[in-house]
mmCIF file of C-alpha atoms and ligand atoms in Angstrom:
data_model
loop_
_atom_site.group_PDB
_atom_site.id
_atom_site.type_symbol
_atom_site.label_atom_id
_atom_site.label_comp_id
_atom_site.label_asym_id
_atom_site.label_seq_id
_atom_site.Cartn_x
_atom_site.Cartn_y
_atom_site.Cartn_z
ATOM 1 C CA MET W 1 -96.886 -26.687 -81.397
ATOM 2 C CA LYS W 2 -95.555 -30.234 -81.690
ATOM 3 C CA ARG W 3 -91.950 -29.052 -81.598
ATOM 4 C CA ASN W 4 -92.711 -26.941 -78.588
ATOM 5 C CA ARG W 5 -94.137 -29.846 -76.701
ATOM 6 C CA LEU W 6 -91.151 -31.955 -77.609
ATOM 7 C CA SER W 7 -88.684 -29.392 -76.359
ATOM 8 C CA ILE W 8 -90.619 -29.009 -73.107
ATOM 9 C CA THR W 9 -90.483 -32.786 -72.650
ATOM 10 C CA VAL W 10 -86.744 -32.769 -73.326
ATOM 11 C CA LEU W 11 -86.281 -29.888 -70.911
ATOM 12 C CA ILE W 12 -88.191 -31.726 -68.184
ATOM 13 C CA ILE W 13 -86.093 -34.839 -68.721
ATOM 14 C CA VAL W 14 -82.877 -32.809 -68.561
ATOM 15 C CA ILE W 15 -83.964 -31.060 -65.361
ATOM 16 C CA PHE W 16 -84.918 -34.390 -63.859
ATOM 17 C CA LEU W 17 -81.579 -35.918 -64.773
ATOM 18 C CA ILE W 18 -79.596 -33.003 -63.365
ATOM 19 C CA GLY W 19 -81.700 -33.064 -60.231
ATOM 20 C CA SER W 20 -81.258 -36.770 -59.681
ATOM 21 C CA PHE W 21 -77.515 -36.392 -60.218
ATOM 22 C CA PHE W 22 -77.322 -33.900 -57.371
ATOM 23 C CA VAL W 23 -79.478 -35.969 -55.076
ATOM 24 C CA GLU W 24 -77.330 -38.991 -55.795
ATOM 25 C CA LYS W 25 -74.146 -37.053 -55.253
ATOM 26 C CA LYS W 26 -75.401 -35.790 -51.927
ATOM 27 C CA GLU W 27 -76.266 -39.310 -50.892
ATOM 28 C CA THR W 28 -72.877 -40.699 -51.838
ATOM 29 C CA VAL W 29 -71.183 -37.892 -49.918
ATOM 30 C CA LYS W 30 -73.225 -38.845 -46.887
ATOM 31 C CA GLU W 31 -72.506 -42.533 -47.288
ATOM 32 C CA LYS W 32 -68.831 -41.892 -47.697
ATOM 33 C CA MET W 33 -68.355 -39.765 -44.601
ATOM 34 C CA PRO W 34 -64.927 -41.024 -43.578
ATOM 35 C CA THR W 35 -64.220 -42.776 -40.298
ATOM 36 C CA VAL W 36 -61.190 -42.111 -38.129
ATOM 37 C CA GLY W 37 -60.621 -45.029 -35.774
ATOM 38 C CA VAL W 38 -58.805 -44.050 -32.580
ATOM 39 C CA LEU W 39 -57.378 -46.619 -30.172
ATOM 40 C CA GLN W 40 -56.071 -45.245 -26.864
ATOM 41 C CA PHE W 41 -54.008 -47.600 -24.688
ATOM 42 C CA VAL W 42 -55.309 -46.472 -21.297
ATOM 43 C CA SER W 43 -56.687 -43.385 -19.550
ATOM 44 C CA HIS W 44 -54.206 -41.124 -17.841
ATOM 45 C CA PRO W 45 -54.043 -37.320 -18.025
ATOM 46 C CA ALA W 46 -51.330 -37.218 -20.718
ATOM 47 C CA LEU W 47 -53.081 -39.576 -23.123
ATOM 48 C CA ASP W 48 -56.428 -37.879 -22.486
ATOM 49 C CA GLN W 49 -54.820 -34.544 -23.436
ATOM 50 C CA ILE W 50 -53.373 -36.111 -26.577
ATOM 51 C CA TYR W 51 -56.803 -37.340 -27.641
ATOM 52 C CA LYS W 52 -58.222 -33.828 -27.158
ATOM 53 C CA GLY W 53 -55.389 -32.452 -29.261
ATOM 54 C CA ILE W 54 -56.078 -35.007 -31.986
ATOM 55 C CA GLN W 55 -59.643 -33.763 -32.325
ATOM 56 C CA ALA W 56 -58.374 -30.162 -32.527
ATOM 57 C CA GLY W 57 -55.761 -31.120 -35.146
ATOM 58 C CA LEU W 58 -58.324 -32.888 -37.308
ATOM 59 C CA LYS W 59 -60.524 -29.804 -37.064
ATOM 60 C CA GLU W 60 -57.638 -27.621 -38.226
ATOM 61 C CA LYS W 61 -57.532 -29.814 -41.330
ATOM 62 C CA GLY W 62 -61.273 -29.360 -41.827
ATOM 63 C CA TYR W 63 -62.534 -32.600 -40.265
ATOM 64 C CA GLU W 64 -65.115 -32.416 -37.541
ATOM 65 C CA ASP W 65 -66.663 -35.390 -35.785
ATOM 66 C CA GLY W 66 -70.301 -35.817 -36.736
ATOM 67 C CA LYS W 67 -70.167 -33.146 -39.434
ATOM 68 C CA ASN W 68 -67.986 -34.502 -42.195
ATOM 69 C CA MET W 69 -66.312 -37.479 -40.541
ATOM 70 C CA THR W 70 -66.929 -39.906 -37.729
ATOM 71 C CA ILE W 71 -64.543 -40.719 -34.917
ATOM 72 C CA ALA W 72 -64.754 -44.280 -33.660
ATOM 73 C CA PHE W 73 -63.012 -44.145 -30.294
ATOM 74 C CA GLN W 74 -61.903 -47.120 -28.209
ATOM 75 C CA ASN W 75 -59.968 -47.291 -24.933
ATOM 76 C CA GLY W 76 -58.084 -50.507 -24.245
ATOM 77 C CA GLN W 77 -57.842 -49.948 -20.467
ATOM 78 C CA ALA W 78 -54.302 -51.339 -20.513
ATOM 79 C CA ASP W 79 -55.624 -54.774 -21.443
ATOM 80 C CA GLN W 80 -53.792 -56.548 -24.257
ATOM 81 C CA SER W 81 -56.721 -58.732 -25.309
ATOM 82 C CA LYS W 82 -59.019 -55.698 -25.394
ATOM 83 C CA LEU W 83 -56.528 -53.889 -27.619
ATOM 84 C CA THR W 84 -56.596 -56.802 -30.067
ATOM 85 C CA THR W 85 -60.391 -57.086 -30.306
ATOM 86 C CA MET W 86 -60.806 -53.318 -30.469
ATOM 87 C CA SER W 87 -58.303 -53.105 -33.327
ATOM 88 C CA GLN W 88 -60.278 -55.720 -35.225
ATOM 89 C CA GLN W 89 -63.495 -53.842 -34.565
ATOM 90 C CA LEU W 90 -62.045 -50.573 -35.849
ATOM 91 C CA VAL W 91 -60.906 -52.298 -39.019
ATOM 92 C CA GLN W 92 -63.723 -54.743 -39.766
ATOM 93 C CA GLU W 93 -66.888 -53.241 -38.293
ATOM 94 C CA LYS W 94 -66.143 -49.547 -38.323
ATOM 95 C CA LYS W 95 -64.280 -49.716 -41.630
ATOM 96 C CA SER W 96 -61.919 -46.948 -40.542
ATOM 97 C CA ASP W 97 -60.287 -44.957 -43.321
ATOM 98 C CA VAL W 98 -57.450 -43.839 -41.067
ATOM 99 C CA LEU W 99 -56.411 -45.319 -37.721
ATOM 100 C CA ILE W 100 -54.706 -43.525 -34.850
ATOM 101 C CA GLY W 101 -52.926 -45.371 -32.037
ATOM 102 C CA ILE W 102 -52.331 -43.433 -28.812
ATOM 103 C CA ALA W 103 -49.303 -44.900 -26.955
ATOM 104 C CA THR W 104 -47.078 -47.750 -28.072
ATOM 105 C CA PRO W 105 -49.164 -50.841 -27.144
ATOM 106 C CA ALA W 106 -52.217 -49.419 -28.941
ATOM 107 C CA ALA W 107 -50.233 -48.590 -32.067
ATOM 108 C CA GLN W 108 -48.700 -52.075 -32.049
ATOM 109 C CA ALA W 109 -52.131 -53.708 -31.781
ATOM 110 C CA LEU W 110 -53.352 -51.699 -34.791
ATOM 111 C CA ALA W 111 -50.209 -52.505 -36.766
ATOM 112 C CA ASN W 112 -50.750 -56.218 -36.098
ATOM 113 C CA THR W 113 -54.277 -55.954 -37.483
ATOM 114 C CA THR W 114 -53.717 -54.166 -40.791
ATOM 115 C CA SER W 115 -50.865 -53.452 -43.141
ATOM 116 C CA GLU W 116 -53.092 -51.544 -45.554
ATOM 117 C CA ILE W 117 -55.170 -48.937 -43.732
ATOM 118 C CA PRO W 118 -53.027 -45.901 -42.865
ATOM 119 C CA ILE W 119 -52.021 -45.749 -39.195
ATOM 120 C CA VAL W 120 -50.956 -42.511 -37.514
ATOM 121 C CA LEU W 121 -48.871 -42.876 -34.371
ATOM 122 C CA GLY W 122 -50.014 -40.686 -31.505
ATOM 123 C CA ALA W 123 -47.027 -39.950 -29.265
ATOM 124 C CA ILE W 124 -44.913 -43.079 -29.628
ATOM 125 C CA THR W 125 -41.550 -42.804 -27.877
ATOM 126 C CA ASP W 126 -39.496 -44.715 -30.429
ATOM 127 C CA PRO W 127 -41.354 -46.070 -33.466
ATOM 128 C CA VAL W 128 -38.287 -47.998 -34.695
ATOM 129 C CA SER W 129 -37.563 -49.983 -31.528
ATOM 130 C CA ALA W 130 -41.303 -50.607 -31.167
ATOM 131 C CA GLY W 131 -41.153 -52.345 -34.563
ATOM 132 C CA LEU W 132 -43.633 -49.903 -36.105
ATOM 133 C CA VAL W 133 -41.460 -48.350 -38.818
ATOM 134 C CA LYS W 134 -38.106 -49.284 -40.306
ATOM 135 C CA ASN W 135 -36.873 -45.751 -40.696
ATOM 136 C CA ASN W 136 -38.186 -42.524 -39.163
ATOM 137 C CA GLN W 137 -37.370 -40.501 -42.270
ATOM 138 C CA LYS W 138 -38.840 -42.976 -44.756
ATOM 139 C CA PRO W 139 -41.437 -45.103 -42.985
ATOM 140 C CA GLY W 140 -42.170 -47.014 -46.221
ATOM 141 C CA GLY W 141 -45.365 -48.820 -45.166
ATOM 142 C CA ASN W 142 -48.820 -47.816 -43.947
ATOM 143 C CA ILE W 143 -47.533 -46.144 -40.772
ATOM 144 C CA THR W 144 -46.311 -42.657 -39.909
ATOM 145 C CA GLY W 145 -47.011 -40.236 -37.060
ATOM 146 C CA VAL W 146 -45.596 -38.411 -34.075
ATOM 147 C CA SER W 147 -42.832 -39.383 -31.670
ATOM 148 C CA ASP W 148 -42.759 -37.887 -28.173
ATOM 149 C CA LYS W 149 -39.148 -38.807 -27.493
ATOM 150 C CA SER W 150 -38.265 -36.910 -24.318
ATOM 151 C CA PRO W 151 -35.570 -34.237 -24.196
ATOM 152 C CA VAL W 152 -33.644 -36.325 -21.623
ATOM 153 C CA ASP W 153 -30.543 -34.172 -21.914
ATOM 154 C CA ALA W 154 -32.426 -30.985 -21.032
ATOM 155 C CA GLN W 155 -34.276 -32.828 -18.267
ATOM 156 C CA PHE W 156 -31.052 -33.946 -16.584
ATOM 157 C CA ASP W 157 -29.582 -30.471 -17.004
ATOM 158 C CA LEU W 158 -32.565 -29.214 -15.094
ATOM 159 C CA VAL W 159 -31.895 -31.769 -12.335
ATOM 160 C CA THR W 160 -28.313 -30.545 -11.949
ATOM 161 C CA LYS W 161 -29.516 -26.928 -11.726
ATOM 162 C CA ILE W 162 -32.459 -27.190 -9.351
ATOM 163 C CA LEU W 163 -31.129 -30.117 -7.298
ATOM 164 C CA PRO W 164 -27.361 -29.560 -7.369
ATOM 165 C CA LYS W 165 -26.745 -31.907 -4.449
ATOM 166 C CA SER W 166 -28.663 -34.797 -5.989
ATOM 167 C CA LYS W 167 -26.226 -37.193 -7.574
ATOM 168 C CA LYS W 168 -28.110 -40.469 -7.442
ATOM 169 C CA ILE W 169 -31.059 -40.734 -9.791
ATOM 170 C CA GLY W 170 -33.490 -43.624 -9.549
ATOM 171 C CA ILE W 171 -35.534 -44.394 -12.639
ATOM 172 C CA LEU W 172 -38.982 -45.849 -12.065
ATOM 173 C CA TYR W 173 -40.678 -47.653 -14.961
ATOM 174 C CA ALA W 174 -42.722 -50.726 -15.892
ATOM 175 C CA SER W 175 -40.780 -53.664 -17.323
ATOM 176 C CA SER W 176 -43.666 -54.372 -19.712
ATOM 177 C CA GLU W 177 -43.299 -51.047 -21.538
ATOM 178 C CA GLU W 178 -40.915 -51.082 -24.469
ATOM 179 C CA ASN W 179 -41.206 -47.326 -24.823
ATOM 180 C CA SER W 180 -39.721 -46.926 -21.345
ATOM 181 C CA LYS W 181 -36.843 -49.325 -21.953
ATOM 182 C CA TYR W 182 -35.708 -47.120 -24.808
ATOM 183 C CA GLN W 183 -35.825 -43.994 -22.654
ATOM 184 C CA VAL W 184 -34.064 -45.720 -19.746
ATOM 185 C CA GLU W 185 -31.129 -46.580 -22.022
ATOM 186 C CA GLU W 186 -31.020 -42.966 -23.190
ATOM 187 C CA ALA W 187 -31.131 -41.715 -19.615
ATOM 188 C CA LYS W 188 -28.241 -43.961 -18.555
ATOM 189 C CA LYS W 189 -26.034 -42.549 -21.316
ATOM 190 C CA VAL W 190 -26.960 -38.939 -20.631
ATOM 191 C CA ALA W 191 -26.532 -39.257 -16.848
ATOM 192 C CA GLU W 192 -22.942 -40.357 -17.241
ATOM 193 C CA THR W 193 -22.034 -37.231 -19.199
ATOM 194 C CA LYS W 194 -23.399 -35.071 -16.375
ATOM 195 C CA GLY W 195 -21.705 -36.822 -13.480
ATOM 196 C CA LEU W 196 -24.905 -38.426 -12.229
ATOM 197 C CA THR W 197 -25.314 -42.063 -11.288
ATOM 198 C CA VAL W 198 -28.399 -43.963 -12.286
ATOM 199 C CA LYS W 199 -30.143 -46.885 -10.684
ATOM 200 C CA THR W 200 -33.123 -48.442 -12.431
ATOM 201 C CA PHE W 201 -36.231 -49.791 -10.720
ATOM 202 C CA ALA W 202 -38.508 -51.761 -13.042
ATOM 203 C CA VAL W 203 -41.896 -52.808 -11.694
ATOM 204 C CA PRO W 204 -43.593 -55.936 -13.090
ATOM 205 C CA SER W 205 -47.032 -54.303 -12.668
ATOM 206 C CA SER W 206 -48.762 -51.416 -10.938
ATOM 207 C CA ASN W 207 -49.173 -53.560 -7.795
ATOM 208 C CA GLU W 208 -45.492 -53.174 -6.915
ATOM 209 C CA ILE W 209 -45.257 -49.406 -7.375
ATOM 210 C CA ALA W 210 -45.827 -48.275 -3.770
ATOM 211 C CA GLN W 211 -43.320 -50.729 -2.327
ATOM 212 C CA THR W 212 -40.749 -49.967 -5.011
ATOM 213 C CA VAL W 213 -40.986 -46.228 -4.392
ATOM 214 C CA GLN W 214 -40.405 -46.876 -0.686
ATOM 215 C CA VAL W 215 -37.186 -48.711 -1.543
ATOM 216 C CA MET W 216 -36.164 -45.953 -3.934
ATOM 217 C CA THR W 217 -36.597 -43.211 -1.374
ATOM 218 C CA SER W 218 -33.992 -44.864 0.834
ATOM 219 C CA GLU W 219 -31.527 -45.452 -1.991
ATOM 220 C CA VAL W 220 -31.631 -42.439 -4.320
ATOM 221 C CA ASP W 221 -31.768 -38.627 -4.132
ATOM 222 C CA VAL W 222 -34.311 -38.049 -6.855
ATOM 223 C CA ILE W 223 -36.848 -40.146 -8.759
ATOM 224 C CA TYR W 224 -36.972 -39.820 -12.536
ATOM 225 C CA ILE W 225 -39.949 -41.121 -14.506
ATOM 226 C CA PRO W 226 -39.917 -41.693 -18.279
ATOM 227 C CA THR W 227 -43.059 -41.471 -20.415
ATOM 228 C CA ASP W 228 -44.317 -44.730 -18.943
ATOM 229 C CA ASN W 229 -48.054 -45.362 -19.151
ATOM 230 C CA THR W 230 -48.210 -47.662 -16.121
ATOM 231 C CA ILE W 231 -46.492 -45.120 -13.883
ATOM 232 C CA ALA W 232 -48.433 -42.169 -15.345
ATOM 233 C CA ASN W 233 -51.583 -44.052 -14.475
ATOM 234 C CA ALA W 234 -50.427 -44.450 -10.848
ATOM 235 C CA MET W 235 -48.829 -41.071 -10.350
ATOM 236 C CA GLN W 236 -50.841 -40.390 -7.162
ATOM 237 C CA THR W 237 -49.359 -43.455 -5.483
ATOM 238 C CA VAL W 238 -45.824 -42.487 -6.507
ATOM 239 C CA VAL W 239 -46.234 -38.949 -5.202
ATOM 240 C CA SER W 240 -47.749 -39.925 -1.871
ATOM 241 C CA GLU W 241 -44.991 -42.465 -1.183
ATOM 242 C CA ALA W 242 -42.191 -40.111 -2.251
ATOM 243 C CA ASP W 243 -43.644 -37.249 -0.197
ATOM 244 C CA LYS W 244 -43.181 -39.271 2.986
ATOM 245 C CA THR W 245 -39.400 -38.794 2.703
ATOM 246 C CA LYS W 246 -39.575 -35.549 0.715
ATOM 247 C CA THR W 247 -37.919 -37.214 -2.258
ATOM 248 C CA PRO W 248 -38.350 -35.036 -5.347
ATOM 249 C CA ILE W 249 -39.792 -36.479 -8.558
ATOM 250 C CA ILE W 250 -38.676 -35.345 -11.990
ATOM 251 C CA PRO W 251 -41.106 -36.797 -14.514
ATOM 252 C CA SER W 252 -40.987 -36.415 -18.300
ATOM 253 C CA VAL W 253 -44.155 -34.494 -19.056
ATOM 254 C CA ASP W 254 -46.209 -31.505 -17.958
ATOM 255 C CA THR W 255 -49.225 -33.537 -16.855
ATOM 256 C CA MET W 256 -47.102 -35.544 -14.402
ATOM 257 C CA VAL W 257 -45.655 -32.337 -12.963
ATOM 258 C CA GLU W 258 -49.219 -31.176 -12.427
ATOM 259 C CA GLN W 259 -49.887 -34.398 -10.521
ATOM 260 C CA GLY W 260 -47.072 -33.791 -8.043
ATOM 261 C CA GLY W 261 -43.748 -33.899 -9.853
ATOM 262 C CA VAL W 262 -41.389 -31.001 -9.062
ATOM 263 C CA ALA W 263 -40.376 -29.914 -12.542
ATOM 264 C CA THR W 264 -39.462 -31.050 -16.033
ATOM 265 C CA VAL W 265 -38.626 -30.003 -19.536
ATOM 266 C CA GLY W 266 -41.456 -31.586 -21.417
ATOM 267 C CA ILE W 267 -43.355 -31.658 -24.676
ATOM 268 C CA ASN W 268 -46.851 -30.262 -24.384
ATOM 269 C CA GLN W 269 -49.195 -33.245 -24.552
ATOM 270 C CA PHE W 270 -52.033 -31.367 -26.224
ATOM 271 C CA ASP W 271 -49.632 -30.138 -28.939
ATOM 272 C CA LEU W 272 -48.539 -33.722 -29.570
ATOM 273 C CA GLY W 273 -52.158 -34.577 -30.212
ATOM 274 C CA VAL W 274 -52.701 -31.595 -32.504
ATOM 275 C CA GLN W 275 -49.767 -32.656 -34.665
ATOM 276 C CA THR W 276 -51.084 -36.241 -34.758
ATOM 277 C CA GLY W 277 -54.558 -35.031 -35.765
ATOM 278 C CA LYS W 278 -53.151 -32.818 -38.507
ATOM 279 C CA MET W 279 -51.192 -35.711 -39.970
ATOM 280 C CA ALA W 280 -54.296 -37.913 -39.914
ATOM 281 C CA GLY W 281 -56.269 -35.139 -41.641
ATOM 282 C CA ALA W 282 -53.634 -34.788 -44.353
ATOM 283 C CA ILE W 283 -53.746 -38.533 -45.007
ATOM 284 C CA LEU W 284 -57.543 -38.552 -45.029
ATOM 285 C CA SER W 285 -57.671 -35.806 -47.654
ATOM 286 C CA GLY W 286 -55.069 -37.511 -49.830
ATOM 287 C CA GLU W 287 -52.563 -34.708 -49.270
ATOM 288 C CA ALA W 288 -50.034 -37.067 -47.665
ATOM 289 C CA LYS W 289 -49.147 -40.761 -47.684
ATOM 290 C CA PRO W 290 -47.735 -42.623 -44.675
ATOM 291 C CA ALA W 291 -44.955 -44.287 -46.670
ATOM 292 C CA THR W 292 -43.409 -40.953 -47.633
ATOM 293 C CA THR W 293 -44.255 -38.892 -44.546
ATOM 294 C CA PRO W 294 -41.388 -38.784 -42.004
ATOM 295 C CA ILE W 295 -42.084 -39.350 -38.325
ATOM 296 C CA TYR W 296 -42.547 -35.942 -36.701
ATOM 297 C CA THR W 297 -40.386 -35.257 -33.653
ATOM 298 C CA PHE W 298 -40.467 -32.252 -31.349
ATOM 299 C CA LYS W 299 -37.129 -30.531 -30.975
ATOM 300 C CA THR W 300 -37.647 -28.825 -27.627
ATOM 301 C CA GLY W 301 -39.872 -28.859 -24.602
ATOM 302 C CA ASP W 302 -41.124 -26.283 -22.114
ATOM 303 C CA ILE W 303 -39.790 -25.911 -18.604
ATOM 304 C CA ILE W 304 -42.622 -26.698 -16.212
ATOM 305 C CA ILE W 305 -42.431 -26.104 -12.468
ATOM 306 C CA ASN W 306 -44.838 -27.155 -9.756
ATOM 307 C CA GLN W 307 -44.195 -24.303 -7.338
ATOM 308 C CA LYS W 308 -46.306 -25.740 -4.522
ATOM 309 C CA GLN W 309 -44.465 -29.021 -4.641
ATOM 310 C CA ALA W 310 -41.085 -27.261 -4.798
ATOM 311 C CA ASP W 311 -42.039 -25.204 -1.730
ATOM 312 C CA ARG W 312 -43.282 -28.262 0.109
ATOM 313 C CA LEU W 313 -39.969 -30.044 -0.455
ATOM 314 C CA GLY W 314 -37.918 -26.930 0.291
ATOM 315 C CA ILE W 315 -36.458 -26.676 -3.195
ATOM 316 C CA SER W 316 -35.618 -23.181 -4.362
ATOM 317 C CA ILE W 317 -35.685 -22.741 -8.109
ATOM 318 C CA PRO W 318 -32.955 -20.436 -9.487
ATOM 319 C CA GLU W 319 -34.218 -17.153 -10.867
ATOM 320 C CA ASP W 320 -32.969 -17.701 -14.441
ATOM 321 C CA ILE W 321 -34.933 -20.953 -14.662
ATOM 322 C CA GLN W 322 -38.035 -19.575 -13.036
ATOM 323 C CA SER W 323 -38.202 -16.701 -15.506
ATOM 324 C CA LYS W 324 -38.250 -19.108 -18.469
ATOM 325 C CA ALA W 325 -40.625 -21.626 -16.925
ATOM 326 C CA LYS W 326 -44.315 -22.241 -16.965
ATOM 327 C CA ILE W 327 -45.322 -22.239 -13.300
ATOM 328 C CA ILE W 328 -48.089 -24.513 -12.117
ATOM 329 C CA ASP W 329 -49.659 -23.787 -8.764
HETATM 330 N N1 LIG B 1 -44.814 -42.271 -25.369
HETATM 331 C C1 LIG B 1 -45.702 -43.187 -24.721
HETATM 332 C C2 LIG B 1 -45.722 -44.487 -25.511
HETATM 333 O O1 LIG B 1 -45.093 -44.613 -26.518
HETATM 334 C C3 LIG B 1 -47.094 -42.627 -24.612
HETATM 335 C C4 LIG B 1 -47.145 -41.338 -23.847
HETATM 336 C C5 LIG B 1 -47.347 -40.105 -24.374
HETATM 337 C C6 LIG B 1 -47.005 -41.182 -22.439
HETATM 338 N N2 LIG B 1 -47.333 -39.170 -23.407
HETATM 339 C C7 LIG B 1 -47.128 -39.783 -22.202
HETATM 340 C C8 LIG B 1 -46.768 -42.042 -21.352
HETATM 341 C C9 LIG B 1 -47.021 -39.268 -20.908
HETATM 342 C C10 LIG B 1 -46.666 -41.510 -20.062
HETATM 343 C C11 LIG B 1 -46.797 -40.139 -19.845
HETATM 344 O O2 LIG B 1 -46.387 -45.414 -25.116
#
């Protein structure tokens, strides 16, 4: 009898202990739901697509906002001081486990705030010249991610094929954007090899865009736009000014073709985001470390054509290009 009672007591204690272990474990899991801090430089269609892709990429890796991780999202609205305070918030208040910077200025603000928390670059044109990593193959620090370096060579090939008479290319970009400076240098080199001449038009801010485009339309045959956030954000203005003289625009990405560019060879913006999200997921789960994860670059882009805009400007797209292209109406 006595032994029986003793073993029942022991059994109850054991059950209680096991039970409390599970309860505790569940609580710690809840407490430790990881946070992904996302800082987007500004809103324009390309960056908005990238953010959507990031969420899809994280999901592919098993992380869903509100279920087993939290996304703390901030948009800097192209304001440098906002980017700084938001970076601090994501680090200090939100205690992010992984940070994602969408566009160069956002990634730079995060990098200035922490050298410990992993940072994943969301579509940064050139991480090396932006001072974010020393080496694309071996980043070495707390930063890795995705580069959206444009296929400039293929883009200029496209210009020579669909606009064979256009020899003078004007490049429109914002002087404040380091990512654009890199691409402008690339474009100058590539243009020379294709018998095109390049003239650059840097705007100090978005206020000068309309006037600058007016000047461009009288001086060049075609307007080329790199992956420049300031210009992407003012694409409507660029298109309406260029339309007045029927000057075609060759931008660098699909979303800017949709907004009134004629055509491009571009990297899908959503796909860029998916890749960024997958890398963040792999770092979150411990599968990968920034220091030893090379920067991911896309090798090719898709041909995108805005048929309506081509028709409006009287540009006929050769059959062999049309058959390979994604047509936007
Ligand atoms: N590459 C840009 C940067 O480093 C960001 C970017 C991604 C972008 N996609 C774009 C800019 C499309 C303009 C248009 O800041």
